[in-house]
Amino acid sequence: MEIDLEQLKYPTGRMPSPAPEEISASALRGYINDIRYLPSLVEIVVQSLDAPQLATPYRPGGWTVAQVVHHLVDSHTNALTRFKWALTEDNPTIKAYNETAWAELPDVAKTPINISLTLLHALHTRWVNLMEGLTEEQWERTFVHPESGKTFALKTVAANYAWHGKHHLAHIERLKERNNWQ
């Protein structure tokens, strides 16, 4: 059962954390494209789901499909903000947030997912436009995460969020497969 739960939690595997020097220009372009296309992929995977399906958790004890969609907006809004802090301040300590508590707030419960899908499209357009304009030196800029105390270069952050989007997209895709939802 543990293996099944692990696969339900991490359908694409655990997040890799490559060092900035391990990330090639080609890999970076791939991460940017993963981020660019995520909103459309999420929109496609949820478009046929009805209200009860959107209210279904992707795993026991996990978020509902709707919460996952809203979480992507919350998380990636924080990511864009973290990018901007790193680009405009010298190795800032970013603000962490309690993603579980955010997923329980009234806006998540009351807001239809089409609102978050629209936000995700707009947010990712801004984020991709920012990333595509960065110099090699800017990709090396860093921030500190207060919970781990680790310093992250923007190259690694792009890799992490490319994975993050695919990770949550796979949660929804696998749920649909398991339940034979079209």
Short mmCIF file of C-alpha atoms in Angstrom, two decimals:
data_model
loop_
_atom_site.label_atom_id
_atom_site.label_comp_id
_atom_site.label_asym_id
_atom_site.label_seq_id
_atom_site.Cartn_x
_atom_site.Cartn_y
_atom_site.Cartn_z
CA MET A 1 0.00 0.00 0.00
CA GLU A 2 2.87 2.41 0.71
CA ILE A 3 4.11 2.13 -2.86
CA ASP A 4 0.64 2.93 -4.16
CA LEU A 5 0.34 5.95 -1.85
CA GLU A 6 3.80 7.12 -2.91
CA GLN A 7 2.73 6.88 -6.57
CA LEU A 8 -0.49 8.72 -5.82
CA LYS A 9 1.48 11.49 -4.08
CA TYR A 10 4.28 11.66 -6.65
CA PRO A 11 2.95 10.41 -10.00
CA THR A 12 5.93 11.94 -11.86
CA GLY A 13 8.46 11.06 -9.16
CA ARG A 14 9.87 13.31 -6.46
CA MET A 15 11.08 16.77 -7.38
CA PRO A 16 14.61 16.79 -8.67
CA SER A 17 16.74 19.66 -7.44
CA PRO A 18 19.47 20.21 -10.00
CA ALA A 19 22.34 22.52 -9.18
CA PRO A 20 22.39 25.63 -11.41
CA GLU A 21 25.60 24.51 -13.10
CA GLU A 22 23.86 21.28 -14.12
CA ILE A 23 21.14 23.15 -16.04
CA SER A 24 21.94 23.69 -19.70
CA ALA A 25 20.48 26.44 -21.85
CA SER A 26 18.45 23.76 -23.64
CA ALA A 27 17.05 22.40 -20.37
CA LEU A 28 16.17 25.92 -19.28
CA ARG A 29 14.23 26.49 -22.52
CA GLY A 30 12.39 23.23 -21.78
CA TYR A 31 11.47 24.41 -18.28
CA ILE A 32 10.18 27.70 -19.67
CA ASN A 33 8.07 25.81 -22.20
CA ASP A 34 6.71 23.52 -19.47
CA ILE A 35 5.63 26.64 -17.59
CA ARG A 36 4.31 28.28 -20.79
CA TYR A 37 2.02 25.37 -21.70
CA LEU A 38 0.84 24.30 -18.24
CA PRO A 39 -2.29 26.52 -18.15
CA SER A 40 -3.56 25.09 -21.44
CA LEU A 41 -2.83 21.53 -20.34
CA VAL A 42 -4.64 22.02 -17.03
CA GLU A 43 -7.59 23.61 -18.80
CA ILE A 44 -7.83 20.67 -21.22
CA VAL A 45 -7.64 18.03 -18.47
CA VAL A 46 -10.40 19.61 -16.35
CA GLN A 47 -12.75 20.83 -19.09
CA SER A 48 -14.97 17.74 -19.06
CA LEU A 49 -15.21 17.41 -15.27
CA ASP A 50 -18.47 18.11 -13.48
CA ALA A 51 -18.91 19.56 -9.97
CA PRO A 52 -18.75 16.20 -8.11
CA GLN A 53 -15.62 15.25 -10.03
CA LEU A 54 -13.99 18.61 -9.28
CA ALA A 55 -14.78 17.97 -5.60
CA THR A 56 -13.00 14.58 -5.66
CA PRO A 57 -9.60 14.31 -3.96
CA TYR A 58 -6.84 13.02 -6.22
CA ARG A 59 -5.76 10.65 -3.41
CA PRO A 60 -6.95 9.76 0.09
CA GLY A 61 -6.23 12.77 2.29
CA GLY A 62 -5.28 14.85 -0.74
CA TRP A 63 -6.73 17.98 -2.26
CA THR A 64 -9.72 17.99 -4.54
CA VAL A 65 -9.22 18.65 -8.23
CA ALA A 66 -10.56 22.19 -7.71
CA GLN A 67 -8.13 22.79 -4.84
CA VAL A 68 -5.26 21.61 -7.04
CA VAL A 69 -6.20 24.12 -9.74
CA HIS A 70 -6.48 26.97 -7.22
CA HIS A 71 -3.20 25.84 -5.59
CA LEU A 72 -1.36 26.14 -8.89
CA VAL A 73 -2.35 29.81 -9.04
CA ASP A 74 -1.35 30.43 -5.42
CA SER A 75 1.96 28.62 -5.73
CA HIS A 76 2.94 30.08 -9.08
CA THR A 77 1.97 33.59 -8.00
CA ASN A 78 4.44 33.15 -5.16
CA ALA A 79 7.00 31.83 -7.64
CA LEU A 80 6.73 34.88 -9.89
CA THR A 81 7.03 37.14 -6.85
CA ARG A 82 10.10 35.23 -5.70
CA PHE A 83 11.66 35.64 -9.15
CA LYS A 84 11.08 39.39 -8.98
CA TRP A 85 12.54 39.64 -5.48
CA ALA A 86 15.66 37.76 -6.59
CA LEU A 87 16.00 40.02 -9.62
CA THR A 88 15.60 43.26 -7.70
CA GLU A 89 17.20 42.51 -4.32
CA ASP A 90 20.48 40.94 -3.30
CA ASN A 91 19.81 37.32 -2.26
CA PRO A 92 16.58 38.13 -0.39
CA THR A 93 14.95 35.83 2.10
CA ILE A 94 11.58 35.14 0.55
CA LYS A 95 8.30 34.73 2.40
CA ALA A 96 7.09 31.18 2.89
CA TYR A 97 3.38 30.42 3.01
CA ASN A 98 1.23 27.62 4.37
CA GLU A 99 -0.10 26.06 1.18
CA THR A 100 -2.39 23.68 3.08
CA ALA A 101 -4.04 26.56 4.95
CA TRP A 102 -4.35 28.55 1.72
CA ALA A 103 -6.16 25.59 0.09
CA GLU A 104 -8.76 25.76 2.88
CA LEU A 105 -9.56 29.49 2.55
CA PRO A 106 -13.02 30.66 1.41
CA ASP A 107 -11.80 31.89 -1.99
CA VAL A 108 -10.79 28.33 -2.87
CA ALA A 109 -14.13 26.93 -1.73
CA LYS A 110 -16.27 29.59 -3.42
CA THR A 111 -14.42 30.48 -6.61
CA PRO A 112 -15.16 28.49 -9.77
CA ILE A 113 -12.02 26.99 -11.29
CA ASN A 114 -12.49 28.92 -14.53
CA ILE A 115 -11.44 32.04 -12.61
CA SER A 116 -8.20 30.37 -11.51
CA LEU A 117 -7.65 28.99 -15.02
CA THR A 118 -7.90 32.53 -16.39
CA LEU A 119 -5.49 33.75 -13.71
CA LEU A 120 -3.10 30.87 -14.47
CA HIS A 121 -3.02 31.78 -18.17
CA ALA A 122 -2.35 35.45 -17.41
CA LEU A 123 0.18 34.70 -14.68
CA HIS A 124 2.15 32.27 -16.82
CA THR A 125 2.21 34.72 -19.72
CA ARG A 126 3.80 37.33 -17.44
CA TRP A 127 6.18 34.77 -15.94
CA VAL A 128 7.30 33.39 -19.31
CA ASN A 129 7.79 36.92 -20.66
CA LEU A 130 10.00 37.66 -17.66
CA MET A 131 12.03 34.47 -17.98
CA GLU A 132 12.55 34.84 -21.71
CA GLY A 133 14.09 38.26 -21.11
CA LEU A 134 16.64 37.17 -18.50
CA THR A 135 20.37 37.24 -19.13
CA GLU A 136 22.66 34.38 -18.11
CA GLU A 137 23.75 36.47 -15.13
CA GLN A 138 20.18 37.07 -14.04
CA TRP A 139 19.45 33.33 -14.12
CA GLU A 140 22.19 32.96 -11.50
CA ARG A 141 20.49 35.38 -9.08
CA THR A 142 19.33 33.78 -5.86
CA PHE A 143 16.99 33.88 -2.93
CA VAL A 144 16.95 32.15 0.45
CA HIS A 145 14.03 30.01 1.53
CA PRO A 146 13.37 30.70 5.24
CA GLU A 147 12.15 27.20 6.13
CA SER A 148 15.16 25.30 4.77
CA GLY A 149 17.72 28.09 4.91
CA LYS A 150 18.82 27.00 1.44
CA THR A 151 19.80 29.38 -1.31
CA PHE A 152 18.17 28.80 -4.70
CA ALA A 153 19.31 30.15 -8.07
CA LEU A 154 16.53 31.14 -10.47
CA LYS A 155 17.62 28.39 -12.87
CA THR A 156 16.86 25.80 -10.21
CA VAL A 157 13.60 27.52 -9.30
CA ALA A 158 12.47 27.30 -12.95
CA ALA A 159 13.28 23.57 -12.93
CA ASN A 160 11.36 23.09 -9.67
CA TYR A 161 8.25 24.88 -10.89
CA ALA A 162 8.30 23.13 -14.27
CA TRP A 163 8.23 19.89 -12.26
CA HIS A 164 5.59 21.29 -9.89
CA GLY A 165 3.14 22.01 -12.70
CA LYS A 166 3.59 18.58 -14.30
CA HIS A 167 3.30 16.96 -10.85
CA HIS A 168 -0.15 18.46 -10.20
CA LEU A 169 -1.30 17.96 -13.77
CA ALA A 170 -0.47 14.26 -13.36
CA HIS A 171 -2.53 14.14 -10.13
CA ILE A 172 -5.61 15.11 -12.12
CA GLU A 173 -4.77 12.92 -15.12
CA ARG A 174 -4.21 9.82 -12.98
CA LEU A 175 -7.44 10.42 -11.04
CA LYS A 176 -9.35 10.62 -14.32
CA GLU A 177 -7.70 7.40 -15.53
CA ARG A 178 -8.43 5.51 -12.28
CA ASN A 179 -12.07 6.58 -12.35
CA ASN A 180 -12.53 6.17 -16.10
CA TRP A 181 -13.63 9.78 -16.48
CA GLN A 182 -13.63 10.98 -20.05
#
